[in-house]
CSV table of C-alpha atoms and ligand atoms in Angstrom, one decimal:
chain,number,residue,atom,x,y,z
A,5,UNK,CA,-0.2,-0.1,0.3
A,6,UNK,CA,1.2,3.0,-1.4
A,7,UNK,CA,2.0,5.8,2.2
A,8,UNK,CA,0.7,9.8,2.2
A,9,UNK,CA,3.3,12.1,2.7
A,10,UNK,CA,3.1,15.5,4.2
A,11,UNK,CA,3.2,17.7,0.8
A,12,UNK,CA,4.3,20.8,2.5
A,13,UNK,CA,6.6,21.4,5.7
A,14,UNK,CA,4.2,24.3,6.6
A,15,UNK,CA,1.6,21.7,6.7
A,16,UNK,CA,3.5,19.5,9.0
A,17,UNK,CA,4.3,22.1,11.1
A,18,UNK,CA,0.6,23.3,11.6
A,19,UNK,CA,-0.6,19.7,11.2
A,20,UNK,CA,1.6,18.9,14.6
A,21,UNK,CA,1.3,22.2,16.3
A,22,UNK,CA,-2.4,21.4,15.7
A,23,UNK,CA,-1.9,18.8,17.3
A,24,UNK,CA,0.0,20.1,20.8
A,25,UNK,CA,-2.3,22.1,20.6
A,26,UNK,CA,-5.9,21.3,22.3
A,27,UNK,CA,-7.6,22.0,25.2
A,28,UNK,CA,-4.9,21.8,27.5
A,29,UNK,CA,-3.2,25.2,26.5
A,30,UNK,CA,-6.3,26.9,26.7
A,31,UNK,CA,-8.0,25.7,29.3
A,32,UNK,CA,-5.3,23.8,31.6
A,33,UNK,CA,-1.8,25.7,31.4
A,34,UNK,CA,-3.3,29.3,32.5
A,35,UNK,CA,-5.0,27.6,35.3
A,36,UNK,CA,-2.0,25.4,36.5
A,37,UNK,CA,0.1,27.9,36.0
A,38,UNK,CA,-1.8,30.3,38.0
A,39,UNK,CA,-2.2,28.0,41.0
A,40,UNK,CA,1.7,26.8,41.4
A,41,UNK,CA,2.9,30.2,41.1
A,42,UNK,CA,3.0,32.2,38.5
A,43,UNK,CA,5.9,33.2,36.4
A,44,UNK,CA,7.9,30.6,38.7
A,45,UNK,CA,5.8,27.4,37.4
A,46,UNK,CA,6.7,28.8,33.7
A,47,UNK,CA,9.7,28.9,33.9
A,48,UNK,CA,9.9,25.3,35.4
A,49,UNK,CA,7.8,24.4,32.5
A,50,UNK,CA,10.4,25.7,30.0
A,51,UNK,CA,12.9,24.2,31.4
A,52,UNK,CA,11.3,20.8,31.3
A,53,UNK,CA,9.9,21.6,27.6
A,54,UNK,CA,13.2,22.0,26.9
A,55,UNK,CA,15.1,19.2,28.8
A,56,UNK,CA,12.3,16.5,28.1
A,57,UNK,CA,9.8,17.3,26.3
A,58,UNK,CA,12.0,18.1,22.8
A,59,UNK,CA,14.1,14.9,23.6
A,60,UNK,CA,11.4,12.6,22.9
A,61,UNK,CA,9.3,14.3,20.8
A,62,UNK,CA,12.6,14.0,18.7
A,63,UNK,CA,12.4,10.6,19.6
A,64,UNK,CA,9.0,9.5,18.1
A,65,UNK,CA,9.5,11.6,14.8
A,66,UNK,CA,12.6,9.6,14.3
A,67,UNK,CA,10.9,6.1,15.1
A,68,UNK,CA,8.8,7.2,12.6
A,69,UNK,CA,10.1,7.8,10.1
A,70,UNK,CA,12.5,5.7,10.5
A,71,UNK,CA,10.5,3.1,10.1
A,72,UNK,CA,7.5,4.8,7.9
A,73,UNK,CA,5.4,3.2,9.6
A,74,UNK,CA,2.0,3.4,12.4
A,75,UNK,CA,2.6,2.7,16.0
A,76,UNK,CA,2.1,-0.5,16.1
A,77,UNK,CA,4.5,-1.1,12.5
A,78,UNK,CA,7.2,0.6,13.7
A,79,UNK,CA,8.5,-1.5,16.7
A,80,UNK,CA,7.7,-4.4,14.7
A,81,UNK,CA,10.3,-2.8,11.5
A,82,UNK,CA,12.8,-2.6,14.4
A,83,UNK,CA,12.1,-5.3,16.6
A,84,UNK,CA,10.5,-8.1,15.1
A,85,UNK,CA,11.0,-10.8,17.4
A,86,UNK,CA,10.2,-8.9,20.2
A,87,UNK,CA,6.9,-8.1,22.4
A,88,UNK,CA,7.3,-4.0,21.6
A,89,UNK,CA,5.6,-4.0,19.2
A,90,UNK,CA,3.1,-4.3,22.8
A,91,UNK,CA,4.2,-0.6,23.2
A,92,UNK,CA,2.7,0.6,20.7
A,93,UNK,CA,-0.2,-1.4,20.9
A,94,UNK,CA,-0.4,0.9,24.4
A,95,UNK,CA,-0.3,4.5,22.6
A,96,UNK,CA,-3.0,3.8,20.1
A,97,UNK,CA,-5.4,2.1,22.9
A,98,UNK,CA,-4.6,5.3,24.9
A,99,UNK,CA,-4.5,7.3,21.7
A,100,UNK,CA,-8.5,5.4,21.2
A,101,UNK,CA,-9.4,6.1,25.2
A,102,UNK,CA,-8.0,9.8,25.4
A,103,UNK,CA,-10.0,10.6,22.0
A,104,UNK,CA,-13.0,9.0,23.7
A,105,UNK,CA,-13.9,11.6,26.4
A,106,UNK,CA,-12.0,14.7,25.1
A,107,UNK,CA,-14.6,14.7,21.9
A,108,UNK,CA,-16.9,15.1,25.2
A,109,UNK,CA,-15.4,18.2,25.9
A,110,UNK,CA,-15.7,19.7,22.2
A,111,UNK,CA,-18.8,18.8,21.7
A,112,UNK,CA,-19.7,20.8,24.9
A,113,UNK,CA,-17.5,23.6,23.8
A,114,UNK,CA,-19.6,22.9,20.0
A,115,UNK,CA,-22.7,23.9,21.8
A,116,UNK,CA,-20.9,26.9,23.4
A,117,UNK,CA,-21.1,28.2,20.3
A,118,UNK,CA,-24.0,27.3,19.2
A,119,UNK,CA,-25.0,29.4,22.5
A,120,UNK,CA,-22.7,32.0,21.9
A,121,UNK,CA,-24.4,32.7,18.3
A,122,UNK,CA,-27.6,33.7,19.7
A,123,UNK,CA,-26.6,34.9,22.6
A,124,UNK,CA,-28.7,32.7,24.5
A,125,UNK,CA,-25.0,32.6,26.8
A,126,UNK,CA,-24.7,36.0,27.7
A,127,UNK,CA,-28.2,36.8,28.5
A,128,UNK,CA,-27.9,34.6,31.7
A,129,UNK,CA,-27.4,35.7,35.3
A,130,UNK,CA,-23.4,34.9,36.1
A,131,UNK,CA,-24.5,33.6,39.6
A,132,UNK,CA,-26.8,31.0,37.6
A,133,UNK,CA,-24.0,29.9,34.7
A,134,UNK,CA,-23.2,27.2,37.3
A,135,UNK,CA,-26.5,25.7,37.2
A,136,UNK,CA,-26.5,26.0,33.2
A,137,UNK,CA,-23.5,24.8,32.8
A,138,UNK,CA,-24.4,21.5,34.9
A,139,UNK,CA,-27.6,21.9,33.3
A,140,UNK,CA,-26.0,20.9,30.1
A,141,UNK,CA,-23.9,18.0,30.7
A,142,UNK,CA,-26.2,16.0,32.5
A,143,UNK,CA,-28.9,15.9,29.6
A,144,UNK,CA,-28.2,13.0,27.4
A,145,UNK,CA,-29.6,14.1,23.8
A,146,UNK,CA,-28.0,17.3,24.0
A,147,UNK,CA,-24.1,16.4,24.8
A,148,UNK,CA,-24.5,13.1,22.7
A,149,UNK,CA,-25.5,15.0,19.4
A,150,UNK,CA,-22.4,17.2,19.9
A,151,UNK,CA,-19.8,14.4,20.4
A,152,UNK,CA,-21.5,12.9,17.3
A,153,UNK,CA,-21.0,16.3,15.3
A,154,UNK,CA,-17.2,16.2,16.7
A,155,UNK,CA,-17.0,13.0,15.9
A,156,UNK,CA,-18.4,13.3,12.9
A,157,UNK,CA,-15.8,16.1,11.7
A,158,UNK,CA,-12.8,14.6,12.7
A,159,UNK,CA,-13.9,11.6,10.1
A,160,UNK,CA,-14.6,13.2,7.5
A,161,UNK,CA,-11.1,15.0,7.4
A,162,UNK,CA,-8.7,12.1,8.7
A,163,UNK,CA,-11.2,9.8,5.7
A,164,UNK,CA,-9.5,12.6,3.1
A,165,UNK,CA,-6.6,11.4,4.2
A,166,UNK,CA,-3.1,12.9,5.6
A,167,UNK,CA,-2.8,15.7,2.6
A,168,UNK,CA,-5.6,16.0,1.0
A,169,UNK,CA,-7.7,15.6,4.6
A,170,UNK,CA,-5.1,16.4,8.6
A,171,UNK,CA,-3.1,17.8,6.4
A,172,UNK,CA,-5.4,20.5,3.8
A,173,UNK,CA,-7.4,21.8,7.5
A,174,UNK,CA,-4.1,22.1,9.6
A,175,UNK,CA,-3.1,25.1,7.5
A,176,UNK,CA,-6.3,26.4,7.4
A,177,UNK,CA,-7.1,25.7,11.4
A,178,UNK,CA,-4.0,27.2,12.6
A,179,UNK,CA,-3.9,30.7,11.3
A,180,UNK,CA,-7.7,30.9,11.7
A,181,UNK,CA,-6.4,30.1,15.8
A,182,UNK,CA,-3.6,32.8,15.8
A,183,UNK,CA,-6.1,36.2,14.5
A,184,UNK,CA,-8.8,34.7,17.1
A,185,UNK,CA,-5.8,34.5,19.7
A,186,UNK,CA,-4.6,38.2,18.8
A,187,UNK,CA,-8.0,39.7,19.0
A,188,UNK,CA,-8.8,38.2,21.4
A,189,UNK,CA,-5.9,39.2,23.9
A,190,UNK,CA,-5.6,43.0,22.4
A,191,UNK,CA,-9.8,42.4,23.9
A,192,UNK,CA,-8.3,41.5,27.0
A,193,UNK,CA,-5.1,43.8,27.9
A,194,UNK,CA,-7.1,46.8,27.6
A,195,UNK,CA,-9.7,46.2,29.6
A,196,UNK,CA,-9.9,48.5,33.3
A,197,UNK,CA,-8.4,46.3,35.4
A,198,UNK,CA,-6.1,44.1,33.4
A,199,UNK,CA,-3.0,44.4,34.9
A,200,UNK,CA,-4.1,42.4,37.7
A,201,UNK,CA,-4.8,39.2,35.5
A,202,UNK,CA,-1.3,39.8,33.9
A,203,UNK,CA,0.1,40.2,37.5
A,204,UNK,CA,-1.4,36.7,38.8
A,205,UNK,CA,-0.1,35.1,35.3
A,206,UNK,CA,3.1,36.8,35.5
A,207,UNK,CA,5.0,37.7,38.7
A,208,UNK,CA,7.3,34.7,40.5
A,209,UNK,CA,6.6,33.4,43.3
A,210,UNK,CA,8.9,30.6,44.6
A,211,UNK,CA,6.7,30.7,47.6
A,212,UNK,CA,4.3,28.0,46.2
A,213,UNK,CA,6.9,26.4,43.8
A,214,UNK,CA,6.8,22.9,45.0
A,215,UNK,CA,8.6,19.1,43.7
A,216,UNK,CA,4.6,18.3,43.0
A,217,UNK,CA,5.0,21.4,40.5
A,218,UNK,CA,7.9,20.0,39.6
A,219,UNK,CA,6.5,17.1,38.2
A,220,UNK,CA,3.2,18.6,37.4
A,221,UNK,CA,5.7,21.1,34.7
A,222,UNK,CA,6.7,18.0,33.4
A,223,UNK,CA,3.3,15.8,33.0
A,224,UNK,CA,1.6,18.7,32.0
A,225,UNK,CA,4.8,19.5,29.1
A,226,UNK,CA,4.3,15.6,27.9
A,227,UNK,CA,0.2,16.5,27.7
A,228,UNK,CA,1.2,19.3,25.7
A,229,UNK,CA,2.9,18.6,23.3
A,230,UNK,CA,1.0,14.9,22.5
A,231,UNK,CA,4.1,13.1,23.6
A,232,UNK,CA,3.6,8.6,24.3
A,233,UNK,CA,0.6,8.0,22.6
A,234,UNK,CA,2.0,7.8,19.0
A,235,UNK,CA,0.7,11.2,17.0
A,236,UNK,CA,3.9,11.6,17.0
A,237,UNK,CA,5.5,9.3,15.9
A,238,UNK,CA,2.7,8.1,13.1
A,239,UNK,CA,3.1,11.9,11.4
A,240,UNK,CA,6.7,11.2,11.3
A,241,UNK,CA,6.3,8.4,9.4
A,242,UNK,CA,4.5,10.8,7.2
A,243,UNK,CA,7.6,13.1,7.1
A,244,UNK,CA,10.1,13.2,3.8
A,245,UNK,CA,13.6,11.9,4.4
A,246,UNK,CA,14.8,16.2,4.2
A,247,UNK,CA,13.0,17.7,6.2
A,248,UNK,CA,15.5,18.8,9.8
A,249,UNK,CA,13.2,17.3,12.5
A,250,UNK,CA,15.3,19.2,15.2
A,251,UNK,CA,13.9,23.0,13.9
A,252,UNK,CA,10.7,21.0,13.4
A,253,UNK,CA,10.3,19.6,16.6
A,254,UNK,CA,11.8,23.1,18.9
A,255,UNK,CA,9.4,25.5,16.4
A,256,UNK,CA,6.2,23.0,17.4
A,257,UNK,CA,7.2,23.0,20.8
A,258,UNK,CA,7.8,27.0,20.6
A,259,UNK,CA,4.3,27.9,19.2
A,260,UNK,CA,2.9,25.3,21.9
A,261,UNK,CA,4.2,26.9,24.0
A,262,UNK,CA,3.2,30.3,22.6
A,263,UNK,CA,-0.6,29.4,22.2
A,264,UNK,CA,-0.4,29.0,26.5
A,265,UNK,CA,1.1,32.0,27.4
A,266,UNK,CA,-0.9,33.5,24.8
A,267,UNK,CA,-4.1,31.9,26.1
A,268,UNK,CA,-3.2,33.1,29.4
A,269,UNK,CA,-2.9,36.4,28.4
A,270,UNK,CA,-6.8,36.4,27.3
A,271,UNK,CA,-8.4,34.7,30.0
A,272,UNK,CA,-6.1,36.2,32.9
A,273,UNK,CA,-6.3,39.6,32.8
A,274,UNK,CA,-10.6,39.6,31.8
A,275,UNK,CA,-11.0,37.6,34.6
A,276,UNK,CA,-9.6,39.7,37.2
A,277,UNK,CA,-11.0,43.5,34.8
A,278,UNK,CA,-14.2,41.9,36.6
A,279,UNK,CA,-14.1,40.9,40.1
A,280,UNK,CA,-13.6,37.2,39.3
A,281,UNK,CA,-12.5,34.2,40.8
A,282,UNK,CA,-9.3,32.7,38.8
A,283,UNK,CA,-8.9,29.4,40.5
A,284,UNK,CA,-12.2,27.8,39.3
A,285,UNK,CA,-10.4,24.8,37.5
A,286,UNK,CA,-12.6,23.5,34.9
A,287,UNK,CA,-15.4,25.7,35.5
A,288,UNK,CA,-12.7,28.4,33.9
A,289,UNK,CA,-13.5,28.5,30.7
A,290,UNK,CA,-17.5,27.6,30.5
A,291,UNK,CA,-18.7,29.0,33.9
A,292,UNK,CA,-16.9,31.9,34.7
A,293,UNK,CA,-15.5,33.5,31.4
A,294,UNK,CA,-19.5,33.4,30.1
A,295,UNK,CA,-19.7,36.4,33.2
A,296,UNK,CA,-16.6,38.1,32.1
A,297,UNK,CA,-18.4,38.4,28.2
A,298,UNK,CA,-22.0,39.0,29.2
A,299,UNK,CA,-20.4,42.4,31.7
A,300,UNK,CA,-18.1,43.0,28.2
A,301,UNK,CA,-20.0,45.4,25.2
A,302,UNK,CA,-19.6,43.1,22.4
A,303,UNK,CA,-19.8,40.1,24.1
A,304,UNK,CA,-21.5,37.7,22.6
A,305,UNK,CA,-19.3,38.4,20.1
A,306,UNK,CA,-16.1,38.1,21.7
A,307,UNK,CA,-17.5,34.3,23.1
A,308,UNK,CA,-18.5,33.3,20.0
A,309,UNK,CA,-14.5,34.1,19.0
A,310,UNK,CA,-13.7,32.4,22.4
A,311,UNK,CA,-15.6,29.5,21.5
A,312,UNK,CA,-14.5,29.2,18.1
A,313,UNK,CA,-11.0,29.6,18.7
A,314,UNK,CA,-11.6,26.5,21.8
A,315,UNK,CA,-14.0,24.3,19.1
A,316,UNK,CA,-10.1,24.7,16.1
A,317,UNK,CA,-7.9,23.7,19.4
A,318,UNK,CA,-9.3,20.9,20.1
A,319,UNK,CA,-10.3,19.6,16.6
A,320,UNK,CA,-6.7,19.6,15.5
A,321,UNK,CA,-5.8,17.0,18.5
A,322,UNK,CA,-9.0,15.1,18.1
A,323,UNK,CA,-7.6,14.6,14.0
A,324,UNK,CA,-4.5,13.5,15.3
A,325,UNK,CA,-6.2,11.2,17.5
A,326,UNK,CA,-8.3,9.7,15.7
A,327,UNK,CA,-5.1,9.8,13.1
A,328,UNK,CA,-3.4,7.7,15.1
A,329,UNK,CA,-5.4,4.7,15.7
A,330,UNK,CA,-6.6,4.2,11.6
A,331,UNK,CA,-3.2,4.8,10.7
A,332,UNK,CA,-3.0,1.2,12.6
A,333,UNK,CA,-6.1,-0.2,11.5
A,334,UNK,CA,-5.3,0.5,7.7
A,335,UNK,CA,-1.8,-1.1,7.7
A,336,UNK,CA,-2.0,-3.4,10.8
A,337,UNK,CA,-5.1,-5.3,8.8
A,338,UNK,CA,-5.0,-4.3,5.7
A,339,UNK,CA,-8.6,-2.5,6.1
A,340,UNK,CA,-9.6,0.6,3.7
A,341,UNK,CA,-9.3,4.3,4.9
A,342,UNK,CA,-12.9,5.3,4.8
A,343,UNK,CA,-14.1,1.9,5.7
A,344,UNK,CA,-11.6,1.8,9.3
A,345,UNK,CA,-12.0,5.5,10.1
A,346,UNK,CA,-15.7,5.0,10.4
A,347,UNK,CA,-15.7,1.4,11.9
A,348,UNK,CA,-13.2,3.5,14.3
A,349,UNK,CA,-15.8,6.5,14.9
A,350,UNK,CA,-18.8,4.4,15.5
A,351,UNK,CA,-17.0,2.5,18.4
A,352,UNK,CA,-15.4,5.7,19.4
A,353,UNK,CA,-19.0,7.3,19.9
A,354,UNK,CA,-20.5,4.1,21.3
A,355,UNK,CA,-17.2,3.7,24.2
A,356,UNK,CA,-17.6,7.8,24.9
A,357,UNK,CA,-21.1,7.3,25.7
A,358,UNK,CA,-21.2,5.9,29.7
A,359,UNK,CA,-18.6,8.5,30.4
A,360,UNK,CA,-21.0,11.2,28.4
A,361,UNK,CA,-23.8,9.7,30.9
A,362,UNK,CA,-21.2,10.3,34.0
A,363,UNK,CA,-22.3,14.0,33.8
A,364,UNK,CA,-25.8,12.5,34.4
A,365,UNK,CA,-28.0,9.9,34.8
A,366,UNK,CA,-25.0,7.9,34.9
A,367,UNK,CA,-23.3,10.1,37.9
A,368,UNK,CA,-24.1,8.0,41.1
A,369,UNK,CA,-21.7,5.0,39.0
A,370,UNK,CA,-17.7,5.1,40.2
A,371,UNK,CA,-14.8,3.0,39.6
A,372,UNK,CA,-12.6,3.1,42.6
A,373,UNK,CA,-14.7,6.0,43.2
A,374,UNK,CA,-14.6,7.5,40.2
A,375,UNK,CA,-17.1,8.8,38.1
A,376,UNK,CA,-16.4,7.0,34.3
A,377,UNK,CA,-15.4,9.9,32.9
A,378,UNK,CA,-12.4,10.9,35.8
A,379,UNK,CA,-12.0,6.9,35.5
A,380,UNK,CA,-11.2,7.1,32.2
A,381,UNK,CA,-9.2,10.5,31.8
A,382,UNK,CA,-7.0,8.7,35.1
A,383,UNK,CA,-6.0,5.6,33.1
A,384,UNK,CA,-5.1,7.5,29.8
A,385,UNK,CA,-3.5,10.2,31.0
A,386,UNK,CA,-1.8,8.9,35.1
A,387,UNK,CA,-1.3,5.6,34.3
A,388,UNK,CA,-1.0,4.5,30.4
A,389,UNK,CA,0.3,8.0,29.5
A,390,UNK,CA,3.4,7.9,31.6
A,391,UNK,CA,3.7,4.1,31.1
A,392,UNK,CA,4.2,4.1,27.1
A,393,UNK,CA,6.3,7.3,27.6
A,394,UNK,CA,8.9,5.3,29.2
A,395,UNK,CA,8.5,2.3,26.9
A,396,UNK,CA,9.2,4.9,24.4
A,397,UNK,CA,12.6,6.9,25.7
A,398,UNK,CA,13.6,2.9,26.8
A,399,UNK,CA,13.2,1.5,23.6
A,400,UNK,CA,15.1,4.5,21.1
A,401,UNK,CA,17.9,5.1,23.8
A,402,UNK,CA,18.3,1.2,25.1
A,403,UNK,CA,17.0,-1.0,22.3
A,404,UNK,CA,17.1,0.5,19.2
A,405,UNK,CA,19.7,2.8,20.0
A,406,UNK,CA,20.2,6.8,20.4
A,407,UNK,CA,23.2,6.3,18.5
A,408,UNK,CA,21.0,5.6,15.6
A,409,UNK,CA,18.1,7.2,16.1
A,410,UNK,CA,20.5,10.6,16.5
A,411,UNK,CA,21.4,9.5,12.7
A,412,UNK,CA,17.9,9.8,11.7
A,413,UNK,CA,18.0,12.7,13.0
A,414,UNK,CA,20.0,14.6,11.4
A,415,UNK,CA,18.9,13.1,8.3
A,416,UNK,CA,22.4,11.0,8.2
A,417,UNK,CA,24.2,13.9,8.7
A,418,UNK,CA,22.6,16.7,6.3
A,419,UNK,CA,21.6,18.2,9.1
A,420,UNK,CA,24.1,19.1,12.0
A,421,UNK,CA,23.2,17.9,15.6
A,422,UNK,CA,25.6,19.2,17.5
A,423,UNK,CA,23.5,18.3,21.1
A,424,UNK,CA,23.4,14.9,20.6
A,425,UNK,CA,25.4,14.1,23.2
A,426,UNK,CA,23.0,15.5,25.8
A,427,UNK,CA,19.8,14.3,23.5
A,428,UNK,CA,21.1,10.5,24.2
A,429,UNK,CA,21.6,11.2,28.2
A,430,UNK,CA,18.4,12.5,28.5
A,431,UNK,CA,16.3,10.1,26.8
A,432,UNK,CA,18.4,7.0,27.9
A,433,UNK,CA,18.5,8.2,31.8
A,434,UNK,CA,17.2,11.3,32.7
A,435,UNK,CA,13.9,10.7,31.1
A,436,UNK,CA,12.9,7.6,31.6
A,437,UNK,CA,13.7,8.4,35.7
A,438,UNK,CA,11.6,11.5,35.8
A,439,UNK,CA,8.7,9.9,33.9
A,440,UNK,CA,8.7,7.0,36.3
A,441,UNK,CA,8.4,10.1,38.8
A,442,UNK,CA,6.0,11.3,37.6
A,443,UNK,CA,3.6,7.6,37.4
A,444,UNK,CA,4.6,6.9,41.0
A,445,UNK,CA,3.4,10.5,42.5
A,446,UNK,CA,0.5,10.9,39.6
A,447,UNK,CA,-0.9,7.4,40.5
A,448,UNK,CA,-0.9,8.3,44.5
A,449,UNK,CA,1.6,5.0,44.9
A,450,UNK,CA,3.8,7.4,46.1
A,451,UNK,CA,1.2,8.5,48.8
A,452,UNK,CA,-0.6,4.9,49.7
A,453,UNK,CA,3.0,3.7,50.3
A,454,UNK,CA,3.4,7.1,52.6
A,455,UNK,CA,0.3,5.7,54.8
A,456,UNK,CA,1.8,2.0,54.6
A,457,UNK,CA,5.9,3.3,56.6
A,458,UNK,CA,6.9,6.7,56.2
A,459,UNK,CA,9.7,5.8,55.8
A,460,UNK,CA,8.6,3.6,52.4
A,461,UNK,CA,8.3,7.0,50.0
A,462,UNK,CA,11.8,7.2,51.4
A,463,UNK,CA,13.1,4.3,50.9
A,464,UNK,CA,11.9,4.7,47.2
A,465,UNK,CA,13.6,7.9,46.3
A,466,UNK,CA,16.2,6.1,47.2
A,467,UNK,CA,15.9,3.4,44.9
A,468,UNK,CA,15.1,5.1,41.6
A,469,UNK,CA,18.5,7.5,42.5
A,470,UNK,CA,20.4,4.2,42.7
A,471,UNK,CA,19.1,3.1,39.6
A,472,UNK,CA,19.7,6.5,38.6
A,473,UNK,CA,23.4,6.0,38.8
A,474,UNK,CA,23.6,2.8,37.1
A,475,UNK,CA,21.9,4.3,33.8
A,476,UNK,CA,24.1,6.8,34.1
A,477,UNK,CA,27.2,4.5,34.5
A,478,UNK,CA,25.3,1.9,31.9
A,479,UNK,CA,25.1,4.6,29.4
A,480,UNK,CA,28.2,6.1,30.1
A,481,UNK,CA,30.0,2.6,28.8
A,482,UNK,CA,27.7,2.2,25.8
A,483,UNK,CA,28.5,5.8,24.3
A,484,UNK,CA,32.0,4.8,24.1
A,485,UNK,CA,31.8,1.2,22.3
A,486,UNK,CA,29.8,0.9,19.3
A,487,UNK,CA,26.2,0.7,18.5
A,488,UNK,CA,25.1,-1.4,16.4
A,489,UNK,CA,23.4,0.1,12.8
A,490,UNK,CA,19.8,-0.4,13.0
B,5,LIG,N1,-2.0,18.4,23.3
B,5,LIG,C1,-3.2,18.7,23.2
B,5,LIG,C2,-3.0,19.7,24.0
B,5,LIG,O1,-2.9,20.4,24.8
B,5,LIG,C3,-3.8,17.6,24.0
B,5,LIG,C4,-3.7,15.7,23.8
B,5,LIG,C5,-3.7,15.4,23.9
B,5,LIG,C6,-3.8,16.1,22.6
B,5,LIG,C7,-3.4,13.9,23.3
B,5,LIG,C8,-4.3,14.3,21.4
B,5,LIG,C9,-3.5,13.7,22.0
B,5,LIG,O2,-4.8,19.9,25.0
């Protein structure tokens, strides 16, 4: 089967950045930044993105481009006899589950657009907005309808293929996203009292910064750059050999971070200008911001722009998630693209039903003390993602070999890759260890250990420290010998 490729560099960048830029940037990043000490957290986040995010992204791009295969096929090609392809299956499964609930939130955004256009949203009293939001998400038919709309749009793009679908629409949507962001940013910072919001976002408060903030920063860097779920790998497999992966990864990262910061500049000055609470968590965009738009002249107009912005960010991410699953099914089982996309989308809709209902009629159902939606989110974001992340690093660093990866990254010498040594140390030692720590903290394992015995977490940390040293020693030993060519 002939594989599709990205036709232009700009299209490739738009698609990869489109995947990275999503709800995580517009809603979560500003919120966790505020919570963790503003600019102090941004600094930590930037270090994490550069130190861990970029090397892991490079590894995924390299793996995809080297093998020219989907997330499962890539492992099979490089290690045919071993079970590493299970890592690929884990990634594809993660993409599938994330998409099943990500599309629900995107659906809420779409329903808000329809309500913003008609002026309904800005006609509601601020005090009633919380109930209004709960009223919407707890229904059965409406959220399912909007979920269907999101999946249908996503499927429409993916069916068209990489060049004529993913690339074409990303190239069209991403510039619109930036224009909307700029319009909204100008609106927000010119409001009376906006400076307090900028202060909230950018004034460093190192006292709020804890070791947990650092882990939160790495975790978010991973999620925000769409790592660990085979997306970057799959997109990598559609990249031509002449492309410079280092500059591509840096550009995607810069764009992703830029959008996150710009979203903060849109949200907080407006929230502060109208004297609202910046810490409302998930309700921030659905409850707090509509109150802001209500008080603003031409509020419906700006509300429509704002929710259109989020919808674009979300759709370019759902496209990338669906592409991972579709690429896997078309190539591993030789199913035609259109058929695979439709079947997978139907499956996604069905799997999404319990999550949707968990905000309404099934709100009492709980799995390990969490609602169905939260359980899916926890399972994928806190368990599958870090786990897959560690495995990708180990595979690229130790099995395929960072030297081989570095050759692919430099397009076999066509580009210089000056930081190869640093890259190699990060994928082989630093990234697996740090991601492993995230796993221990975010799954609650550390807390459990603490409740069993207060010394236990320290012992575990000691073991991790020891392991790090062993890995580092091994790394430096293999660094001096020659890796086998793959
Ligand atoms: N990177 C996206 C965001 O920041 C989220 C995402 C996660 C997209 C996983 C695709 C896959 O919102």
